[in-house]
Amino acid sequence: MKNTISFFLLLLGTLAYSQNLVKPNVLIITTGGTIASKTDAPLIEGHELIQAVPQLKDYANVEVEEFVRVGSSRMTPEIWLSLTKRISTVLKEKPDLKSIIITHGTDTMEETAFFLNLTHISDVPIILVGSMRSSNEISPDGPANLINAVRVGISPEAIGKGVMVVMNENISAGRDLIKSNNRRVDAFASTEIGFLGFVDPEKVTFYRTPSKAHTLHSEFNVYELVSLPEVEIIQDYAGLDPSIFSYFLNRPNQGLVISSFAGGRFSAGFDQVYNMKANLKPIVISSSIKNGRIMGTNPKDSPVVIANDLPANKARILLMLSLTKTSDVVKIQGYFNKY
């Protein structure tokens, strides 16, 4: 009898061990943000954040690495560059990783997602996730978002979809994410193109694949860079003083983005833009309207680049990366059309 019980316990242990082995391996990289916050308290450490969601172990073998601990309003291009390099190193060290989940604040989540979408040269899914409520508020959304992010990351269909963001049971392409509210849990929308898919209790479902180039098909290899070109954004408004534009033109930046009115229309302060010579620094025209698109094409022999449907914050990122390859306006416009 004693031997029978021992054999049974050994069998159970073996089965549990085997089940653990077949679970996919996932790395969660934490960077801070609301998902790691408590009201009127410092941001919590990355491991503590993950330990508060033990259900994650039901889906994957989870490792945690704290990369930085900041509110995302303090995110910088330097951190983006370091994060991209760290992801590349981790994937070389741990080739069995099924996906990497990045916890992130919501203020700059759409920017970090787009940057990684253009610089993560791999088909291993990267999922960004955050929350709109602090962890000690009533009904915090962080735990459910984090579990759903892992579920998306280990989904076979996630491979080849580029960098994605999972919030409020929606799956967004990193390129198309838009933050549209400061407080609500459904603060993140996608562009008019729509979400990639949804996370339901029963399963993860994808309905489309991003059509713009990304990740493995990106030309922007930044792994050897120590810094990124400086690009600044100017917001147009009624009665803008032309000297403001002149000021930014003469600053030590390598390019500018103008956040214009709908359709690319300007105040009188930017009248000189379309008459400038092509040998100036590139000037990207974007729309300040959510879901806005710039119509037409860039004028010949001018420094103007049309952002198409990219808002100013993402147009800035693409211009920075484009400038690591070329300063030729025609070629840069090609990148904006492709990505």
Short mmCIF file of C-alpha atoms in Angstrom, two decimals:
data_model
loop_
_atom_site.label_atom_id
_atom_site.label_comp_id
_atom_site.label_asym_id
_atom_site.label_seq_id
_atom_site.Cartn_x
_atom_site.Cartn_y
_atom_site.Cartn_z
CA MET A 1 0.00 0.00 0.00
CA LYS A 2 2.80 2.37 0.96
CA ASN A 3 4.58 1.67 -2.32
CA THR A 4 1.36 2.30 -4.25
CA ILE A 5 0.87 5.70 -2.61
CA SER A 6 4.50 6.63 -3.26
CA PHE A 7 4.15 5.68 -6.91
CA PHE A 8 0.95 7.72 -7.20
CA LEU A 9 2.58 10.79 -5.66
CA LEU A 10 5.58 10.39 -7.96
CA LEU A 11 3.26 10.14 -10.95
CA LEU A 12 1.44 13.32 -9.93
CA GLY A 13 4.74 15.13 -9.52
CA THR A 14 5.92 13.95 -12.92
CA LEU A 15 2.69 15.09 -14.56
CA ALA A 16 2.92 18.49 -12.89
CA TYR A 17 6.53 18.79 -14.01
CA SER A 18 5.63 17.80 -17.56
CA GLN A 19 2.78 20.30 -17.69
CA ASN A 20 5.18 23.00 -16.54
CA LEU A 21 7.60 22.07 -19.29
CA VAL A 22 5.07 22.45 -22.05
CA LYS A 23 4.08 25.93 -20.95
CA PRO A 24 5.60 28.64 -23.16
CA ASN A 25 8.39 30.79 -21.74
CA VAL A 26 7.61 34.49 -21.47
CA LEU A 27 9.70 37.40 -20.27
CA ILE A 28 7.97 40.38 -18.71
CA ILE A 29 10.05 43.56 -18.85
CA THR A 30 8.76 46.26 -16.51
CA THR A 31 9.27 49.98 -17.04
CA GLY A 32 6.92 51.55 -14.47
CA GLY A 33 3.79 53.54 -15.26
CA THR A 34 0.32 53.47 -13.71
CA ILE A 35 0.23 49.67 -13.79
CA ALA A 36 3.09 49.77 -11.27
CA SER A 37 1.64 52.57 -9.18
CA LYS A 38 -0.27 52.95 -5.96
CA THR A 39 -2.15 56.11 -5.07
CA ASP A 40 0.13 58.53 -3.22
CA ALA A 41 2.99 56.02 -3.14
CA PRO A 42 6.19 55.34 -5.11
CA LEU A 43 6.09 53.04 -8.12
CA ILE A 44 6.39 49.41 -7.08
CA GLU A 45 9.29 47.19 -8.10
CA GLY A 46 8.83 44.99 -11.18
CA HIS A 47 8.88 41.61 -9.41
CA GLU A 48 6.34 42.82 -6.86
CA LEU A 49 4.06 43.90 -9.71
CA ILE A 50 4.13 40.45 -11.31
CA GLN A 51 3.84 38.54 -8.02
CA ALA A 52 0.52 40.29 -7.45
CA VAL A 53 -0.90 38.39 -10.45
CA PRO A 54 -0.23 34.68 -9.65
CA GLN A 55 -2.69 33.58 -12.37
CA LEU A 56 0.00 34.37 -14.94
CA LYS A 57 1.56 31.00 -14.08
CA ASP A 58 -1.54 29.27 -15.45
CA TYR A 59 -0.53 30.37 -18.95
CA ALA A 60 3.25 30.52 -19.10
CA ASN A 61 6.56 30.13 -17.35
CA VAL A 62 7.13 33.77 -16.49
CA GLU A 63 10.41 35.55 -15.88
CA VAL A 64 10.57 39.19 -14.83
CA GLU A 65 13.15 41.85 -15.51
CA GLU A 66 12.86 45.43 -14.32
CA PHE A 67 14.35 47.67 -17.00
CA VAL A 68 13.46 51.11 -15.67
CA ARG A 69 10.91 52.39 -13.18
CA VAL A 70 9.48 55.68 -14.43
CA GLY A 71 6.19 57.33 -15.22
CA SER A 72 5.94 57.17 -19.01
CA SER A 73 5.81 60.95 -19.30
CA ARG A 74 9.53 60.65 -18.47
CA MET A 75 10.22 58.20 -21.30
CA THR A 76 13.01 59.27 -23.68
CA PRO A 77 14.51 58.21 -27.03
CA GLU A 78 17.58 57.09 -25.09
CA ILE A 79 15.44 54.64 -23.11
CA TRP A 80 13.79 53.42 -26.33
CA LEU A 81 17.18 52.75 -27.86
CA SER A 82 18.43 50.90 -24.79
CA LEU A 83 15.21 48.88 -24.58
CA THR A 84 15.47 47.75 -28.20
CA LYS A 85 19.05 46.64 -27.62
CA ARG A 86 18.13 44.82 -24.42
CA ILE A 87 15.34 42.93 -26.18
CA SER A 88 17.75 41.84 -28.89
CA THR A 89 20.28 40.64 -26.30
CA VAL A 90 17.66 38.73 -24.32
CA LEU A 91 16.41 36.91 -27.41
CA LYS A 92 19.96 35.79 -28.20
CA GLU A 93 20.47 34.61 -24.62
CA LYS A 94 17.05 32.94 -24.41
CA PRO A 95 16.02 31.73 -27.87
CA ASP A 96 13.16 29.70 -26.39
CA LEU A 97 11.17 32.79 -25.40
CA LYS A 98 7.71 32.73 -26.92
CA SER A 99 7.12 36.45 -26.40
CA ILE A 100 8.19 39.51 -24.46
CA ILE A 101 5.63 41.54 -22.52
CA ILE A 102 6.49 45.14 -21.63
CA THR A 103 4.58 46.89 -18.86
CA HIS A 104 4.43 50.59 -19.63
CA GLY A 105 2.73 53.81 -18.63
CA THR A 106 0.00 55.11 -20.92
CA ASP A 107 1.24 58.65 -21.61
CA THR A 108 3.82 57.56 -24.18
CA MET A 109 2.76 53.97 -24.78
CA GLU A 110 1.77 54.67 -28.38
CA GLU A 111 5.21 56.18 -29.06
CA THR A 112 7.20 53.35 -27.50
CA ALA A 113 5.06 50.79 -29.34
CA PHE A 114 5.67 52.50 -32.69
CA PHE A 115 9.41 52.83 -32.07
CA LEU A 116 9.73 49.14 -31.21
CA ASN A 117 7.53 48.23 -34.16
CA LEU A 118 10.18 49.79 -36.43
CA THR A 119 13.31 48.62 -34.60
CA HIS A 120 12.56 45.15 -33.17
CA ILE A 121 14.08 43.08 -35.97
CA SER A 122 12.49 39.75 -35.02
CA ASP A 123 9.17 37.93 -35.35
CA VAL A 124 9.02 37.15 -31.61
CA PRO A 125 5.87 39.00 -30.49
CA ILE A 126 6.33 42.08 -28.34
CA ILE A 127 3.23 43.09 -26.36
CA LEU A 128 2.96 46.38 -24.47
CA VAL A 129 0.47 46.59 -21.64
CA GLY A 130 -0.51 49.09 -18.98
CA SER A 131 -3.46 50.24 -16.94
CA MET A 132 -5.58 53.30 -16.43
CA ARG A 133 -6.14 52.67 -12.70
CA SER A 134 -3.56 52.32 -9.96
CA SER A 135 -3.21 48.92 -8.33
CA ASN A 136 -4.85 49.99 -5.06
CA GLU A 137 -7.91 51.61 -6.63
CA ILE A 138 -11.28 49.86 -6.75
CA SER A 139 -11.40 47.48 -9.74
CA PRO A 140 -7.84 48.01 -11.03
CA ASP A 141 -7.54 47.04 -14.69
CA GLY A 142 -3.84 46.16 -14.60
CA PRO A 143 -4.06 42.46 -13.60
CA ALA A 144 -6.59 41.54 -16.29
CA ASN A 145 -4.68 43.53 -18.91
CA LEU A 146 -1.43 41.77 -17.95
CA ILE A 147 -2.97 38.30 -18.14
CA ASN A 148 -4.51 39.13 -21.51
CA ALA A 149 -1.17 40.45 -22.78
CA VAL A 150 0.49 37.13 -21.95
CA ARG A 151 -2.37 35.24 -23.61
CA VAL A 152 -1.92 37.28 -26.78
CA GLY A 153 1.87 36.95 -26.71
CA ILE A 154 1.76 33.14 -26.59
CA SER A 155 -0.90 32.88 -29.29
CA PRO A 156 0.51 31.27 -32.46
CA GLU A 157 -1.32 33.90 -34.51
CA ALA A 158 0.64 36.70 -32.80
CA ILE A 159 3.77 35.78 -34.75
CA GLY A 160 4.30 38.19 -37.63
CA LYS A 161 1.80 40.79 -36.38
CA GLY A 162 4.49 43.22 -35.25
CA VAL A 163 4.56 45.00 -31.91
CA MET A 164 1.11 45.11 -30.32
CA VAL A 165 -0.66 46.72 -27.38
CA VAL A 166 -3.25 44.89 -25.28
CA MET A 167 -5.60 47.05 -23.23
CA ASN A 168 -9.23 46.55 -22.18
CA GLU A 169 -9.47 43.22 -24.10
CA ASN A 170 -8.51 44.92 -27.39
CA ILE A 171 -5.44 44.09 -29.49
CA SER A 172 -3.97 47.12 -31.27
CA ALA A 173 -1.18 47.32 -33.81
CA GLY A 174 1.68 49.39 -32.40
CA ARG A 175 1.46 51.72 -35.39
CA ASP A 176 -2.25 52.42 -35.01
CA LEU A 177 -2.67 52.93 -31.27
CA ILE A 178 -4.30 56.19 -30.11
CA LYS A 179 -4.81 57.33 -26.52
CA SER A 180 -8.14 59.12 -26.51
CA ASN A 181 -9.00 59.54 -22.83
CA ASN A 182 -7.13 60.45 -19.67
CA ARG A 183 -9.01 58.22 -17.25
CA ARG A 184 -11.37 55.60 -18.69
CA VAL A 185 -10.27 51.97 -18.98
CA ASP A 186 -11.26 52.09 -22.65
CA ALA A 187 -8.90 55.03 -23.19
CA PHE A 188 -7.07 53.38 -26.08
CA ALA A 189 -8.59 53.24 -29.50
CA SER A 190 -7.18 52.24 -32.83
CA THR A 191 -7.27 54.33 -35.98
CA GLU A 192 -10.14 54.05 -38.44
CA ILE A 193 -8.43 50.87 -39.63
CA GLY A 194 -9.58 49.18 -36.43
CA PHE A 195 -8.22 46.75 -33.88
CA LEU A 196 -6.24 43.69 -34.88
CA GLY A 197 -8.41 41.50 -32.69
CA PHE A 198 -9.86 40.86 -29.26
CA VAL A 199 -9.15 38.90 -26.10
CA ASP A 200 -12.23 37.02 -24.93
CA PRO A 201 -12.39 34.69 -21.90
CA GLU A 202 -12.50 31.66 -24.18
CA LYS A 203 -9.82 32.57 -26.72
CA VAL A 204 -7.67 35.17 -28.46
CA THR A 205 -8.99 36.09 -31.91
CA PHE A 206 -7.23 38.04 -34.66
CA TYR A 207 -9.23 39.52 -37.53
CA ARG A 208 -6.55 41.27 -39.55
CA THR A 209 -2.80 41.69 -40.05
CA PRO A 210 -0.99 45.06 -40.27
CA SER A 211 -0.31 46.00 -43.89
CA LYS A 212 2.51 48.49 -43.27
CA ALA A 213 6.08 47.19 -42.98
CA HIS A 214 7.34 46.44 -39.47
CA THR A 215 9.78 44.41 -37.32
CA LEU A 216 11.46 41.75 -39.52
CA HIS A 217 10.76 43.82 -42.62
CA SER A 218 12.04 47.08 -41.16
CA GLU A 219 15.16 48.75 -42.56
CA PHE A 220 15.96 50.58 -39.33
CA ASN A 221 18.72 48.66 -37.59
CA VAL A 222 19.59 50.71 -34.50
CA TYR A 223 21.55 48.14 -32.53
CA GLU A 224 24.88 49.89 -33.09
CA LEU A 225 23.61 53.44 -32.54
CA VAL A 226 24.44 55.37 -29.38
CA SER A 227 21.92 58.16 -30.02
CA LEU A 228 19.13 59.20 -32.37
CA PRO A 229 18.84 62.34 -34.53
CA GLU A 230 17.15 65.29 -32.85
CA VAL A 231 13.69 66.09 -34.25
CA GLU A 232 11.29 68.67 -32.80
CA ILE A 233 7.54 69.24 -33.13
CA ILE A 234 5.83 72.59 -33.69
CA GLN A 235 2.09 72.90 -33.05
CA ASP A 236 0.26 75.25 -35.40
CA TYR A 237 -2.47 77.49 -34.03
CA ALA A 238 -4.52 80.52 -35.04
CA GLY A 239 -2.27 83.56 -35.35
CA LEU A 240 1.06 81.75 -34.98
CA ASP A 241 3.97 84.20 -35.12
CA PRO A 242 6.27 83.37 -38.11
CA SER A 243 9.29 84.02 -35.89
CA ILE A 244 8.43 80.84 -33.94
CA PHE A 245 8.92 78.77 -37.09
CA SER A 246 12.16 80.61 -37.82
CA TYR A 247 13.35 79.91 -34.28
CA PHE A 248 12.86 76.16 -34.68
CA LEU A 249 14.43 76.19 -38.14
CA ASN A 250 17.58 77.68 -36.66
CA ARG A 251 17.80 75.34 -33.68
CA PRO A 252 20.37 72.49 -33.78
CA ASN A 253 17.85 69.86 -34.80
CA GLN A 254 18.05 67.64 -37.88
CA GLY A 255 14.39 67.82 -38.79
CA LEU A 256 11.01 69.26 -37.85
CA VAL A 257 7.44 68.01 -37.62
CA ILE A 258 4.59 70.48 -37.96
CA SER A 259 1.31 69.45 -36.35
CA SER A 260 -1.02 71.26 -38.73
CA PHE A 261 -4.74 71.83 -38.99
CA ALA A 262 -6.98 69.24 -40.64
CA GLY A 263 -5.77 68.12 -44.05
CA GLY A 264 -2.42 69.88 -43.69
CA ARG A 265 -3.67 73.45 -43.74
CA PHE A 266 -1.54 76.11 -42.00
CA SER A 267 -1.94 79.44 -40.28
CA ALA A 268 -0.21 82.41 -41.92
CA GLY A 269 2.79 81.76 -39.65
CA PHE A 270 3.79 78.81 -41.84
CA ASP A 271 3.15 80.43 -45.24
CA GLN A 272 6.83 80.14 -46.14
CA VAL A 273 6.94 76.33 -45.77
CA TYR A 274 6.00 75.42 -49.34
CA ASN A 275 8.37 78.02 -50.84
CA MET A 276 11.50 76.73 -49.15
CA LYS A 277 14.42 75.17 -50.96
CA ALA A 278 15.00 71.43 -50.80
CA ASN A 279 18.46 71.75 -49.25
CA LEU A 280 16.99 72.61 -45.84
CA LYS A 281 16.37 70.06 -43.08
CA PRO A 282 13.32 67.80 -43.70
CA ILE A 283 9.99 69.24 -42.54
CA VAL A 284 7.20 66.69 -42.01
CA ILE A 285 3.59 67.85 -42.18
CA SER A 286 1.17 65.91 -39.98
CA SER A 287 -2.42 66.46 -38.89
CA SER A 288 -3.34 67.39 -35.32
CA ILE A 289 -6.72 65.70 -35.81
CA LYS A 290 -7.15 62.20 -34.42
CA ASN A 291 -7.54 59.87 -37.39
CA GLY A 292 -6.47 62.80 -39.59
CA ARG A 293 -4.72 62.28 -42.91
CA ILE A 294 -2.68 64.70 -44.97
CA MET A 295 -3.91 64.80 -48.56
CA GLY A 296 -1.80 65.38 -51.65
CA THR A 297 1.90 64.90 -52.26
CA ASN A 298 5.01 66.75 -51.19
CA PRO A 299 5.92 69.68 -53.48
CA LYS A 300 8.85 69.07 -55.82
CA ASP A 301 12.20 70.58 -54.80
CA SER A 302 11.03 71.41 -51.27
CA PRO A 303 11.98 70.02 -47.83
CA VAL A 304 8.36 68.97 -47.18
CA VAL A 305 7.48 65.37 -46.31
CA ILE A 306 3.85 64.29 -45.98
CA ALA A 307 3.11 62.24 -42.85
CA ASN A 308 0.02 60.60 -44.37
CA ASP A 309 -2.00 59.34 -41.38
CA LEU A 310 0.75 59.46 -38.75
CA PRO A 311 0.17 61.97 -35.93
CA ALA A 312 3.00 64.30 -34.98
CA ASN A 313 4.41 62.17 -32.15
CA LYS A 314 4.76 59.12 -34.41
CA ALA A 315 5.89 61.18 -37.41
CA ARG A 316 8.72 62.44 -35.22
CA ILE A 317 9.81 58.88 -34.47
CA LEU A 318 9.76 57.82 -38.11
CA LEU A 319 11.67 60.95 -39.12
CA MET A 320 14.33 60.29 -36.46
CA LEU A 321 14.78 56.75 -37.76
CA SER A 322 14.71 57.88 -41.39
CA LEU A 323 17.50 60.36 -40.66
CA THR A 324 19.71 57.49 -39.48
CA LYS A 325 19.57 56.30 -43.10
CA THR A 326 19.40 59.47 -45.23
CA SER A 327 18.62 63.19 -45.32
CA ASP A 328 17.20 62.99 -48.84
CA VAL A 329 13.58 64.19 -48.73
CA VAL A 330 12.43 61.92 -51.56
CA LYS A 331 13.81 58.84 -49.82
CA ILE A 332 12.34 59.95 -46.49
CA GLN A 333 8.94 60.33 -48.14
CA GLY A 334 9.37 56.77 -49.35
CA TYR A 335 9.82 55.62 -45.76
CA PHE A 336 6.67 57.48 -44.70
CA ASN A 337 4.73 55.78 -47.48
CA LYS A 338 6.11 52.36 -46.53
CA TYR A 339 5.83 52.48 -42.75
#
